[in-house]
mmCIF file of C-alpha atoms and ligand atoms in Angstrom:
data_model
loop_
_atom_site.group_PDB
_atom_site.id
_atom_site.type_symbol
_atom_site.label_atom_id
_atom_site.label_comp_id
_atom_site.label_asym_id
_atom_site.label_seq_id
_atom_site.Cartn_x
_atom_site.Cartn_y
_atom_site.Cartn_z
ATOM 1 C CA MET A 1 57.478 6.548 -131.163
ATOM 2 C CA GLN A 2 54.301 4.649 -130.468
ATOM 3 C CA ILE A 3 53.117 4.080 -126.882
ATOM 4 C CA THR A 4 50.340 1.841 -125.733
ATOM 5 C CA VAL A 5 48.647 3.271 -122.647
ATOM 6 C CA LEU A 6 46.791 0.933 -120.272
ATOM 7 C CA PRO A 7 45.037 3.109 -117.686
ATOM 8 C CA GLY A 8 43.529 0.048 -115.900
ATOM 9 C CA ASP A 9 41.527 0.407 -112.719
ATOM 10 C CA GLY A 10 40.859 2.712 -109.760
ATOM 11 C CA ILE A 11 43.184 5.732 -109.873
ATOM 12 C CA GLY A 12 45.018 4.297 -112.937
ATOM 13 C CA PRO A 13 43.182 6.452 -115.500
ATOM 14 C CA GLU A 14 43.772 9.714 -113.482
ATOM 15 C CA VAL A 15 47.460 9.167 -112.997
ATOM 16 C CA THR A 16 48.187 7.914 -116.533
ATOM 17 C CA ALA A 17 46.423 10.983 -117.955
ATOM 18 C CA GLU A 18 48.957 13.136 -116.176
ATOM 19 C CA ALA A 19 51.861 10.982 -117.277
ATOM 20 C CA ILE A 20 50.693 11.327 -120.869
ATOM 21 C CA ARG A 21 50.351 15.096 -120.387
ATOM 22 C CA VAL A 22 54.019 15.177 -119.354
ATOM 23 C CA VAL A 23 55.127 12.907 -122.249
ATOM 24 C CA ALA A 24 53.242 15.113 -124.710
ATOM 25 C CA ALA A 25 54.806 18.280 -123.282
ATOM 26 C CA ILE A 26 58.302 16.801 -123.561
ATOM 27 C CA CYS A 27 57.654 15.604 -127.129
ATOM 28 C CA LYS A 28 56.278 18.967 -128.106
ATOM 29 C CA ALA A 29 59.255 20.783 -126.635
ATOM 30 C CA GLY A 30 61.678 18.473 -128.335
ATOM 31 C CA SER A 31 59.761 18.069 -131.612
ATOM 32 C CA ILE A 32 59.705 14.309 -130.987
ATOM 33 C CA ASP A 33 57.131 12.323 -132.988
ATOM 34 C CA PHE A 34 54.801 10.583 -130.613
ATOM 35 C CA ASP A 35 51.542 8.762 -130.864
ATOM 36 C CA TYR A 36 49.597 6.662 -128.377
ATOM 37 C CA SER A 37 46.620 4.429 -128.250
ATOM 38 C CA ILE A 38 44.622 3.509 -125.150
ATOM 39 C CA GLU A 39 43.678 -0.111 -124.454
ATOM 40 C CA THR A 40 41.985 -1.894 -121.620
ATOM 41 C CA ILE A 41 43.371 -4.268 -118.938
ATOM 42 C CA GLY A 42 42.249 -5.546 -115.503
ATOM 43 C CA GLY A 43 38.872 -4.996 -113.963
ATOM 44 C CA SER A 44 37.814 -2.470 -116.581
ATOM 45 C CA ALA A 45 38.499 -5.037 -119.308
ATOM 46 C CA LEU A 46 36.752 -7.803 -117.345
ATOM 47 C CA ARG A 47 33.714 -5.620 -116.994
ATOM 48 C CA GLY A 48 33.542 -4.571 -120.653
ATOM 49 C CA LEU A 49 34.911 -7.628 -122.534
ATOM 50 C CA GLY A 50 34.856 -10.433 -119.965
ATOM 51 C CA ASP A 51 38.658 -10.835 -120.168
ATOM 52 C CA ALA A 52 41.296 -9.139 -117.939
ATOM 53 C CA LEU A 53 43.627 -9.026 -120.922
ATOM 54 C CA PRO A 54 41.861 -8.856 -124.232
ATOM 55 C CA GLU A 55 43.776 -10.141 -127.289
ATOM 56 C CA ILE A 56 43.706 -6.671 -128.934
ATOM 57 C CA THR A 57 45.518 -5.224 -125.898
ATOM 58 C CA VAL A 58 48.317 -7.783 -126.261
ATOM 59 C CA SER A 59 48.735 -7.298 -129.953
ATOM 60 C CA ARG A 60 48.757 -3.505 -129.677
ATOM 61 C CA CYS A 61 51.360 -3.674 -126.891
ATOM 62 C CA LEU A 62 53.548 -6.000 -128.798
ATOM 63 C CA LYS A 63 53.544 -3.607 -131.771
ATOM 64 C CA SER A 64 54.419 -0.552 -129.772
ATOM 65 C CA ASP A 65 57.728 0.870 -128.576
ATOM 66 C CA ALA A 66 56.680 0.943 -124.946
ATOM 67 C CA VAL A 67 53.729 0.293 -122.660
ATOM 68 C CA LEU A 68 52.684 2.748 -119.960
ATOM 69 C CA LEU A 69 50.346 1.220 -117.379
ATOM 70 C CA GLY A 70 48.304 2.865 -114.571
ATOM 71 C CA ALA A 71 47.146 0.324 -112.024
ATOM 72 C CA VAL A 72 45.229 -2.968 -111.930
ATOM 73 C CA GLY A 73 42.840 -4.197 -109.205
ATOM 74 C CA ASP A 74 39.182 -3.873 -108.381
ATOM 75 C CA PRO A 75 37.488 -5.100 -105.226
ATOM 76 C CA GLU A 76 34.365 -5.989 -107.300
ATOM 77 C CA PHE A 77 36.248 -9.086 -108.502
ATOM 78 C CA ASP A 78 37.817 -10.073 -105.186
ATOM 79 C CA LYS A 79 35.779 -13.258 -104.936
ATOM 80 C CA ASN A 80 36.516 -14.356 -108.507
ATOM 81 C CA PRO A 81 38.755 -17.367 -109.121
ATOM 82 C CA ARG A 82 42.401 -16.417 -109.834
ATOM 83 C CA GLU A 83 42.185 -16.475 -113.612
ATOM 84 C CA ARG A 84 39.165 -14.110 -113.611
ATOM 85 C CA ARG A 85 40.695 -11.489 -111.353
ATOM 86 C CA PRO A 86 42.094 -8.170 -112.763
ATOM 87 C CA GLU A 87 45.578 -9.021 -111.516
ATOM 88 C CA ALA A 88 45.630 -12.085 -113.820
ATOM 89 C CA GLY A 89 45.532 -9.673 -116.741
ATOM 90 C CA LEU A 90 48.650 -7.896 -115.496
ATOM 91 C CA LEU A 91 50.524 -11.122 -114.973
ATOM 92 C CA ARG A 92 49.595 -12.397 -118.444
ATOM 93 C CA LEU A 93 50.722 -9.029 -119.891
ATOM 94 C CA ARG A 94 54.072 -9.248 -118.078
ATOM 95 C CA SER A 95 54.704 -12.696 -119.479
ATOM 96 C CA ALA A 96 53.528 -11.755 -123.015
ATOM 97 C CA LEU A 97 55.928 -8.759 -123.053
ATOM 98 C CA GLY A 98 58.683 -10.937 -121.591
ATOM 99 C CA GLY A 99 60.410 -8.364 -119.357
ATOM 100 C CA PHE A 100 61.980 -10.274 -116.528
ATOM 101 C CA ALA A 101 63.785 -7.491 -114.580
ATOM 102 C CA ASN A 102 61.610 -4.980 -112.785
ATOM 103 C CA LEU A 103 63.530 -1.873 -111.605
ATOM 104 C CA ARG A 104 62.084 0.022 -108.662
ATOM 105 C CA PRO A 105 64.161 2.952 -107.482
ATOM 106 C CA ALA A 106 63.534 4.587 -104.082
ATOM 107 C CA THR A 107 65.299 7.817 -103.243
ATOM 108 C CA ALA A 108 65.053 10.132 -100.298
ATOM 109 C CA ILE A 109 63.649 13.516 -101.333
ATOM 110 C CA ALA A 110 64.602 16.254 -98.888
ATOM 111 C CA ALA A 111 61.414 18.214 -99.518
ATOM 112 C CA LEU A 112 59.375 15.168 -98.325
ATOM 113 C CA ALA A 113 61.289 14.450 -95.208
ATOM 114 C CA ASP A 114 58.224 15.262 -93.123
ATOM 115 C CA SER A 115 56.075 12.661 -94.928
ATOM 116 C CA SER A 116 58.450 9.737 -94.368
ATOM 117 C CA PRO A 117 57.578 7.442 -91.458
ATOM 118 C CA LEU A 118 61.298 7.430 -90.655
ATOM 119 C CA ARG A 119 63.197 10.145 -88.812
ATOM 120 C CA PRO A 120 64.854 12.388 -91.353
ATOM 121 C CA GLU A 121 68.400 11.535 -90.158
ATOM 122 C CA VAL A 122 67.642 7.797 -90.650
ATOM 123 C CA PHE A 123 66.295 8.171 -94.182
ATOM 124 C CA ALA A 124 68.545 11.022 -95.425
ATOM 125 C CA GLY A 125 70.906 9.898 -98.176
ATOM 126 C CA THR A 126 68.886 6.820 -99.149
ATOM 127 C CA ASP A 127 69.216 6.087 -102.871
ATOM 128 C CA LEU A 128 68.494 2.472 -103.659
ATOM 129 C CA LEU A 129 67.284 0.442 -106.587
ATOM 130 C CA ILE A 130 65.349 -2.770 -106.232
ATOM 131 C CA VAL A 131 65.772 -5.206 -109.113
ATOM 132 C CA ARG A 132 62.847 -7.611 -108.757
ATOM 133 C CA GLU A 133 62.717 -10.749 -110.864
ATOM 134 C CA LEU A 134 59.312 -10.594 -112.466
ATOM 135 C CA LEU A 135 58.530 -13.715 -114.424
ATOM 136 C CA GLY A 136 59.341 -16.541 -111.998
ATOM 137 C CA GLY A 137 58.924 -17.681 -108.425
ATOM 138 C CA LEU A 138 55.545 -18.242 -106.774
ATOM 139 C CA TYR A 139 53.740 -16.000 -109.204
ATOM 140 C CA PHE A 140 54.295 -18.301 -112.166
ATOM 141 C CA GLY A 141 55.609 -21.605 -110.718
ATOM 142 C CA TRP A 142 53.922 -24.910 -111.419
ATOM 143 C CA PRO A 143 52.397 -27.011 -110.026
ATOM 144 C CA ARG A 144 49.857 -24.779 -108.314
ATOM 145 C CA GLY A 145 46.342 -25.487 -107.268
ATOM 146 C CA ARG A 146 43.469 -25.109 -104.966
ATOM 147 C CA LYS A 147 41.091 -27.657 -103.403
ATOM 148 C CA ALA A 148 38.417 -26.827 -100.869
ATOM 149 C CA ASP A 149 40.714 -27.055 -97.822
ATOM 150 C CA GLU A 150 44.123 -27.276 -99.305
ATOM 151 C CA ALA A 151 46.107 -25.061 -101.698
ATOM 152 C CA PHE A 152 49.651 -24.940 -102.963
ATOM 153 C CA ASN A 153 52.090 -22.855 -105.033
ATOM 154 C CA THR A 154 55.601 -23.552 -106.237
ATOM 155 C CA MET A 155 58.628 -21.352 -105.928
ATOM 156 C CA ARG A 156 60.794 -22.513 -108.822
ATOM 157 C CA TYR A 157 63.795 -20.911 -110.519
ATOM 158 C CA ARG A 158 66.156 -22.161 -113.195
ATOM 159 C CA ARG A 159 69.774 -20.951 -112.933
ATOM 160 C CA SER A 160 69.410 -19.160 -116.278
ATOM 161 C CA GLU A 161 66.430 -17.211 -114.988
ATOM 162 C CA ILE A 162 68.384 -16.086 -111.941
ATOM 163 C CA GLU A 163 71.435 -15.195 -114.043
ATOM 164 C CA ARG A 164 69.645 -13.056 -116.629
ATOM 165 C CA CYS A 165 68.016 -10.940 -113.928
ATOM 166 C CA ALA A 166 71.169 -10.803 -111.786
ATOM 167 C CA ARG A 167 73.107 -9.556 -114.810
ATOM 168 C CA ILE A 168 70.839 -6.556 -115.067
ATOM 169 C CA ALA A 169 71.213 -5.801 -111.393
ATOM 170 C CA PHE A 170 75.020 -6.040 -111.634
ATOM 171 C CA GLN A 171 75.082 -3.764 -114.640
ATOM 172 C CA ALA A 172 72.946 -1.269 -112.768
ATOM 173 C CA ALA A 173 75.307 -1.419 -109.811
ATOM 174 C CA ARG A 174 78.216 -0.750 -112.131
ATOM 175 C CA ILE A 175 76.893 2.712 -112.994
ATOM 176 C CA ARG A 176 75.832 3.391 -109.415
ATOM 177 C CA LYS A 177 77.801 2.759 -106.201
ATOM 178 C CA LYS A 178 79.028 -0.678 -107.295
ATOM 179 C CA ARG A 179 77.328 -2.494 -104.403
ATOM 180 C CA LEU A 180 74.792 -5.310 -104.747
ATOM 181 C CA THR A 181 72.758 -6.923 -102.026
ATOM 182 C CA SER A 182 71.261 -10.259 -103.128
ATOM 183 C CA VAL A 183 68.240 -11.101 -101.005
ATOM 184 C CA ASP A 184 67.037 -14.618 -100.425
ATOM 185 C CA LYS A 185 65.922 -17.101 -97.722
ATOM 186 C CA ALA A 186 68.792 -19.533 -98.187
ATOM 187 C CA ASN A 187 68.613 -20.726 -94.537
ATOM 188 C CA VAL A 188 65.309 -22.393 -95.383
ATOM 189 C CA LEU A 189 64.656 -22.671 -99.132
ATOM 190 C CA GLU A 190 66.453 -24.774 -101.752
ATOM 191 C CA VAL A 191 65.499 -22.283 -104.397
ATOM 192 C CA SER A 192 67.302 -19.609 -102.437
ATOM 193 C CA GLN A 193 70.408 -21.744 -102.143
ATOM 194 C CA LEU A 194 70.486 -21.997 -105.926
ATOM 195 C CA TRP A 195 69.832 -18.235 -106.155
ATOM 196 C CA ARG A 196 72.801 -17.507 -103.884
ATOM 197 C CA GLU A 197 75.076 -19.899 -105.695
ATOM 198 C CA ALA A 198 74.106 -18.479 -109.162
ATOM 199 C CA VAL A 199 74.669 -14.856 -108.008
ATOM 200 C CA SER A 200 78.034 -15.719 -106.444
ATOM 201 C CA ARG A 201 79.269 -17.483 -109.566
ATOM 202 C CA LEU A 202 78.139 -14.584 -111.815
ATOM 203 C CA SER A 203 79.904 -12.135 -109.451
ATOM 204 C CA GLU A 204 83.202 -14.048 -109.703
ATOM 205 C CA GLU A 205 83.046 -14.633 -113.441
ATOM 206 C CA GLU A 206 81.604 -11.451 -114.819
ATOM 207 C CA PHE A 207 81.409 -8.714 -112.161
ATOM 208 C CA PRO A 208 84.527 -8.866 -109.933
ATOM 209 C CA ASP A 209 84.337 -5.096 -109.643
ATOM 210 C CA ILE A 210 81.002 -5.132 -107.815
ATOM 211 C CA THR A 211 80.872 -5.745 -104.024
ATOM 212 C CA VAL A 212 78.269 -8.417 -103.309
ATOM 213 C CA GLU A 213 76.600 -9.276 -100.059
ATOM 214 C CA HIS A 214 73.943 -11.942 -99.477
ATOM 215 C CA MET A 215 71.145 -11.174 -97.056
ATOM 216 C CA TYR A 216 68.069 -12.992 -95.814
ATOM 217 C CA VAL A 217 64.842 -11.387 -96.727
ATOM 218 C CA ASP A 218 63.705 -10.876 -93.085
ATOM 219 C CA THR A 219 66.995 -9.151 -92.292
ATOM 220 C CA CYS A 220 66.597 -6.956 -95.403
ATOM 221 C CA ALA A 221 63.097 -5.917 -94.365
ATOM 222 C CA MET A 222 64.566 -4.820 -90.982
ATOM 223 C CA HIS A 223 67.568 -2.974 -92.489
ATOM 224 C CA LEU A 224 65.257 -1.110 -94.808
ATOM 225 C CA VAL A 225 63.673 0.606 -91.873
ATOM 226 C CA THR A 226 66.715 0.930 -89.613
ATOM 227 C CA THR A 227 69.547 1.762 -92.099
ATOM 228 C CA PRO A 228 68.060 2.217 -95.586
ATOM 229 C CA SER A 229 71.026 4.291 -96.720
ATOM 230 C CA ARG A 230 73.317 1.239 -96.545
ATOM 231 C CA PHE A 231 71.768 -0.167 -99.738
ATOM 232 C CA ASP A 232 72.672 0.473 -103.344
ATOM 233 C CA VAL A 233 71.168 -2.249 -105.622
ATOM 234 C CA ILE A 234 68.963 -4.882 -104.051
ATOM 235 C CA LEU A 235 68.423 -8.021 -106.213
ATOM 236 C CA THR A 236 65.670 -10.397 -105.324
ATOM 237 C CA GLU A 237 63.035 -12.868 -106.544
ATOM 238 C CA ASN A 238 59.518 -12.007 -107.488
ATOM 239 C CA LEU A 239 57.476 -12.186 -104.249
ATOM 240 C CA PHE A 240 60.301 -10.888 -101.993
ATOM 241 C CA GLY A 241 60.657 -7.961 -104.409
ATOM 242 C CA ASP A 242 56.989 -7.265 -104.395
ATOM 243 C CA ILE A 243 56.994 -6.945 -100.577
ATOM 244 C CA LEU A 244 60.285 -5.168 -100.154
ATOM 245 C CA SER A 245 59.466 -2.587 -102.832
ATOM 246 C CA ASP A 246 56.279 -1.522 -101.103
ATOM 247 C CA GLU A 247 58.237 -1.155 -97.916
ATOM 248 C CA ALA A 248 60.933 0.866 -99.625
ATOM 249 C CA ALA A 249 58.362 2.979 -101.441
ATOM 250 C CA VAL A 250 56.482 4.084 -98.381
ATOM 251 C CA LEU A 251 59.740 5.185 -96.742
ATOM 252 C CA THR A 252 60.092 7.915 -99.377
ATOM 253 C CA GLY A 253 56.938 9.598 -98.020
ATOM 254 C CA SER A 254 54.252 7.902 -100.071
ATOM 255 C CA LEU A 255 53.647 4.795 -102.114
ATOM 256 C CA GLY A 256 52.294 7.238 -104.780
ATOM 257 C CA MET A 257 55.842 8.506 -105.547
ATOM 258 C CA LEU A 258 57.498 5.345 -106.832
ATOM 259 C CA ALA A 259 58.020 4.334 -110.470
ATOM 260 C CA SER A 260 59.053 1.124 -112.139
ATOM 261 C CA ALA A 261 60.446 -0.116 -115.378
ATOM 262 C CA THR A 262 60.319 -3.723 -116.577
ATOM 263 C CA ILE A 263 63.057 -4.486 -119.055
ATOM 264 C CA GLY A 264 64.697 -7.420 -120.847
ATOM 265 C CA GLY A 265 61.693 -8.466 -122.886
ATOM 266 C CA LYS A 266 60.279 -7.590 -126.323
ATOM 267 C CA VAL A 267 58.634 -4.382 -125.196
ATOM 268 C CA GLY A 268 59.333 -2.372 -122.035
ATOM 269 C CA LEU A 269 56.545 -1.970 -119.458
ATOM 270 C CA PHE A 270 56.466 1.146 -117.297
ATOM 271 C CA GLU A 271 54.149 1.351 -114.338
ATOM 272 C CA PRO A 272 53.975 3.042 -110.930
ATOM 273 C CA VAL A 273 54.565 0.760 -107.912
ATOM 274 C CA HIS A 274 51.330 1.782 -106.242
ATOM 275 C CA GLY A 275 47.999 -0.068 -106.704
ATOM 276 C CA SER A 276 44.618 0.998 -107.944
ATOM 277 C CA ALA A 277 43.615 2.638 -104.572
ATOM 278 C CA PRO A 278 39.862 2.231 -105.207
ATOM 279 C CA GLU A 279 38.992 4.152 -102.064
ATOM 280 C CA ILE A 280 40.272 7.419 -103.564
ATOM 281 C CA ALA A 281 39.549 6.732 -107.255
ATOM 282 C CA GLY A 282 37.698 9.419 -109.264
ATOM 283 C CA LYS A 283 38.189 12.114 -106.587
ATOM 284 C CA GLY A 284 41.106 13.879 -108.262
ATOM 285 C CA VAL A 285 43.330 13.456 -105.205
ATOM 286 C CA ALA A 286 45.673 10.689 -106.385
ATOM 287 C CA ASN A 287 49.379 11.442 -106.577
ATOM 288 C CA PRO A 288 50.437 11.245 -110.247
ATOM 289 C CA ILE A 289 54.167 11.361 -109.512
ATOM 290 C CA GLY A 290 54.710 7.571 -109.583
ATOM 291 C CA ALA A 291 53.106 7.430 -113.067
ATOM 292 C CA ILE A 292 55.027 10.463 -114.231
ATOM 293 C CA ALA A 293 58.328 9.157 -112.965
ATOM 294 C CA SER A 294 57.483 5.879 -114.786
ATOM 295 C CA ALA A 295 57.207 7.923 -117.982
ATOM 296 C CA ALA A 296 60.737 9.273 -117.215
ATOM 297 C CA MET A 297 61.970 5.675 -116.938
ATOM 298 C CA MET A 298 60.353 4.985 -120.340
ATOM 299 C CA PHE A 299 62.351 7.746 -121.888
ATOM 300 C CA ARG A 300 65.532 6.397 -120.248
ATOM 301 C CA TYR A 301 65.112 2.662 -120.935
ATOM 302 C CA ALA A 302 62.834 2.368 -123.980
ATOM 303 C CA PHE A 303 63.760 5.470 -125.968
ATOM 304 C CA LYS A 304 67.347 5.895 -124.673
ATOM 305 C CA ASN A 305 66.564 9.605 -124.192
ATOM 306 C CA VAL A 306 68.350 10.353 -120.977
ATOM 307 C CA ALA A 307 67.937 14.166 -121.329
ATOM 308 C CA ALA A 308 64.132 13.764 -121.432
ATOM 309 C CA ALA A 309 64.179 11.414 -118.436
ATOM 310 C CA VAL A 310 66.345 13.819 -116.434
ATOM 311 C CA ALA A 311 64.142 16.758 -117.419
ATOM 312 C CA ILE A 312 61.058 14.963 -116.059
ATOM 313 C CA GLU A 313 62.827 13.825 -112.878
ATOM 314 C CA ASP A 314 64.145 17.323 -112.255
ATOM 315 C CA ALA A 315 60.679 18.788 -112.912
ATOM 316 C CA ILE A 316 59.237 16.523 -110.245
ATOM 317 C CA ALA A 317 61.881 17.673 -107.780
ATOM 318 C CA ASP A 318 61.252 21.321 -108.770
ATOM 319 C CA ALA A 319 57.509 21.013 -108.256
ATOM 320 C CA LEU A 320 58.052 19.492 -104.831
ATOM 321 C CA SER A 321 60.560 22.075 -103.777
ATOM 322 C CA ASP A 322 58.177 24.778 -104.947
ATOM 323 C CA GLY A 323 55.818 23.356 -102.294
ATOM 324 C CA LEU A 324 53.294 21.541 -104.532
ATOM 325 C CA ARG A 325 51.832 18.586 -102.721
ATOM 326 C CA THR A 326 49.033 16.086 -103.321
ATOM 327 C CA THR A 327 47.108 15.080 -100.180
ATOM 328 C CA ASP A 328 49.209 11.939 -99.536
ATOM 329 C CA ILE A 329 52.377 14.027 -99.140
ATOM 330 C CA ALA A 330 50.920 17.213 -97.709
ATOM 331 C CA ALA A 331 51.338 16.138 -94.032
ATOM 332 C CA GLY A 332 47.968 17.781 -93.320
ATOM 333 C CA GLY A 333 48.932 21.039 -95.077
ATOM 334 C CA GLU A 334 47.633 22.568 -98.333
ATOM 335 C CA SER A 335 47.298 20.300 -101.344
ATOM 336 C CA VAL A 336 46.615 20.412 -105.054
ATOM 337 C CA CYS A 337 44.569 18.013 -107.180
ATOM 338 C CA THR A 338 46.019 15.297 -109.436
ATOM 339 C CA GLU A 339 45.572 17.420 -112.591
ATOM 340 C CA THR A 340 47.248 20.522 -111.160
ATOM 341 C CA MET A 341 50.226 18.493 -110.108
ATOM 342 C CA GLY A 342 50.417 16.975 -113.609
ATOM 343 C CA ARG A 343 50.177 20.368 -115.297
ATOM 344 C CA GLU A 344 52.806 21.945 -113.017
ATOM 345 C CA ILE A 345 55.263 19.108 -113.659
ATOM 346 C CA ALA A 346 54.520 19.109 -117.442
ATOM 347 C CA ASP A 347 55.338 22.852 -117.661
ATOM 348 C CA ARG A 348 58.536 22.484 -115.677
ATOM 349 C CA ALA A 349 59.568 19.353 -117.638
ATOM 350 C CA ALA A 350 59.153 21.079 -121.053
ATOM 351 C CA ALA A 351 61.136 24.117 -119.812
ATOM 352 C CA ARG A 352 63.894 21.911 -118.411
ATOM 353 C CA PHE A 353 64.074 19.889 -121.633
ATOM 354 C CA LEU A 354 64.203 22.952 -123.860
ATOM 355 C CA ALA A 355 66.931 24.490 -121.685
ATOM 356 C CA SER A 356 68.994 21.258 -121.764
ATOM 357 C CA ARG A 357 68.710 21.085 -125.567
ATOM 358 C CA GLY A 358 69.697 24.742 -125.761
ATOM 359 C CA ASN A 359 72.749 24.034 -123.623
ATOM 360 C CA ALA A 360 73.685 21.008 -125.744
ATOM 361 C CA ALA A 361 73.333 23.076 -128.898
ATOM 362 C CA SER A 362 75.563 25.852 -127.617
ATOM 363 C CA LEU A 363 78.376 23.484 -126.554
HETATM 364 C C1 IPM B 1 53.003 -4.851 -108.103
HETATM 365 C C2 IPM B 1 51.566 -5.291 -107.778
HETATM 366 C C3 IPM B 1 51.284 -6.614 -108.580
HETATM 367 C C4 IPM B 1 52.315 -7.635 -108.174
HETATM 368 C C5 IPM B 1 49.852 -7.093 -108.463
HETATM 369 C C6 IPM B 1 48.863 -6.030 -108.793
HETATM 370 C C7 IPM B 1 49.637 -8.332 -109.254
HETATM 371 O O1 IPM B 1 51.433 -5.495 -106.425
HETATM 372 O O2 IPM B 1 53.246 -4.514 -109.268
HETATM 373 O O3 IPM B 1 53.832 -4.780 -107.215
HETATM 374 O O4 IPM B 1 52.098 -8.313 -107.170
HETATM 375 O O5 IPM B 1 53.309 -7.762 -108.882
HETATM 376 MN MN1 MN B 2 53.192 -4.932 -105.260
#
């Protein structure tokens, strides 16, 4: 398999290096052929090549089996017009790869109960999956524009765009707890009324076995902090999903923990939910777990190698229950650097993967 790695900006290079370390360890343990090339995106590409998404990056990504991305965003370009900001590179990449469903799981980890802003009894048992529509809504809608003292964006969805993303959310619910919460703002927005109608119709016609509830986005934001364990799959449009997934992520103890997979397009895109965190970049303190868990999602969704994905996920859990912590999840206690966390997880993942293959062989 051929992976294109896009380290990007800020802590992106540090955390993707650890994700690659884990991928390499798994591939070595399982004698899986694997090769990767590193390309530029975001601020680092703007600085070097004057373009946040150079053509060579797009063509390499389109020729690979999966894309693993670090983070994009650099304050140096904050004042640039939209098209010349690092984020524009990421949005163009998303649209070039074509993945429209962005899966962002958030699960309570008992070992991190102390780092969550919620009381342990409130967060315990939370295991939810946000399915964020990634190619529509305000991020991509036209018309959009900016004059000196006036600016506008358009939230626009076609029924077909809602349906294709909803289908992925329903399918995910089918192999989970069979509950789907569709989040919108149908009390105010026409686009949300269409969203609600499209999801309801799909539910009746194709997914009668899934329990659906519709919820306004403000209510959802509230329930996420009061009763997060009530959710299974949350389906929502692009901007609502962006906001709710940061909220869900931080509940787990740190934004640094959360992974994402973007599927449905030509090539899958796997990236942690966190940003480039320029304030801690280059210090070796970033948490690589979000990036490593994104590599696990890559094995699951792009390579259909569930055993490898599970080995990585279990290795993360093992490292945490063995007491390893980066600063963000150390609650003031002892911590290890980014690289140590990566090495510790890589060793555990390889051992787990070998053991699972041994078990499979002896069955
Ligand atoms: C995310 C990020 C991006 C987004 C930014 C960097 C464009 O916040 O992946 O959640 O808004 O989608
Ligand atoms: Mn975001």
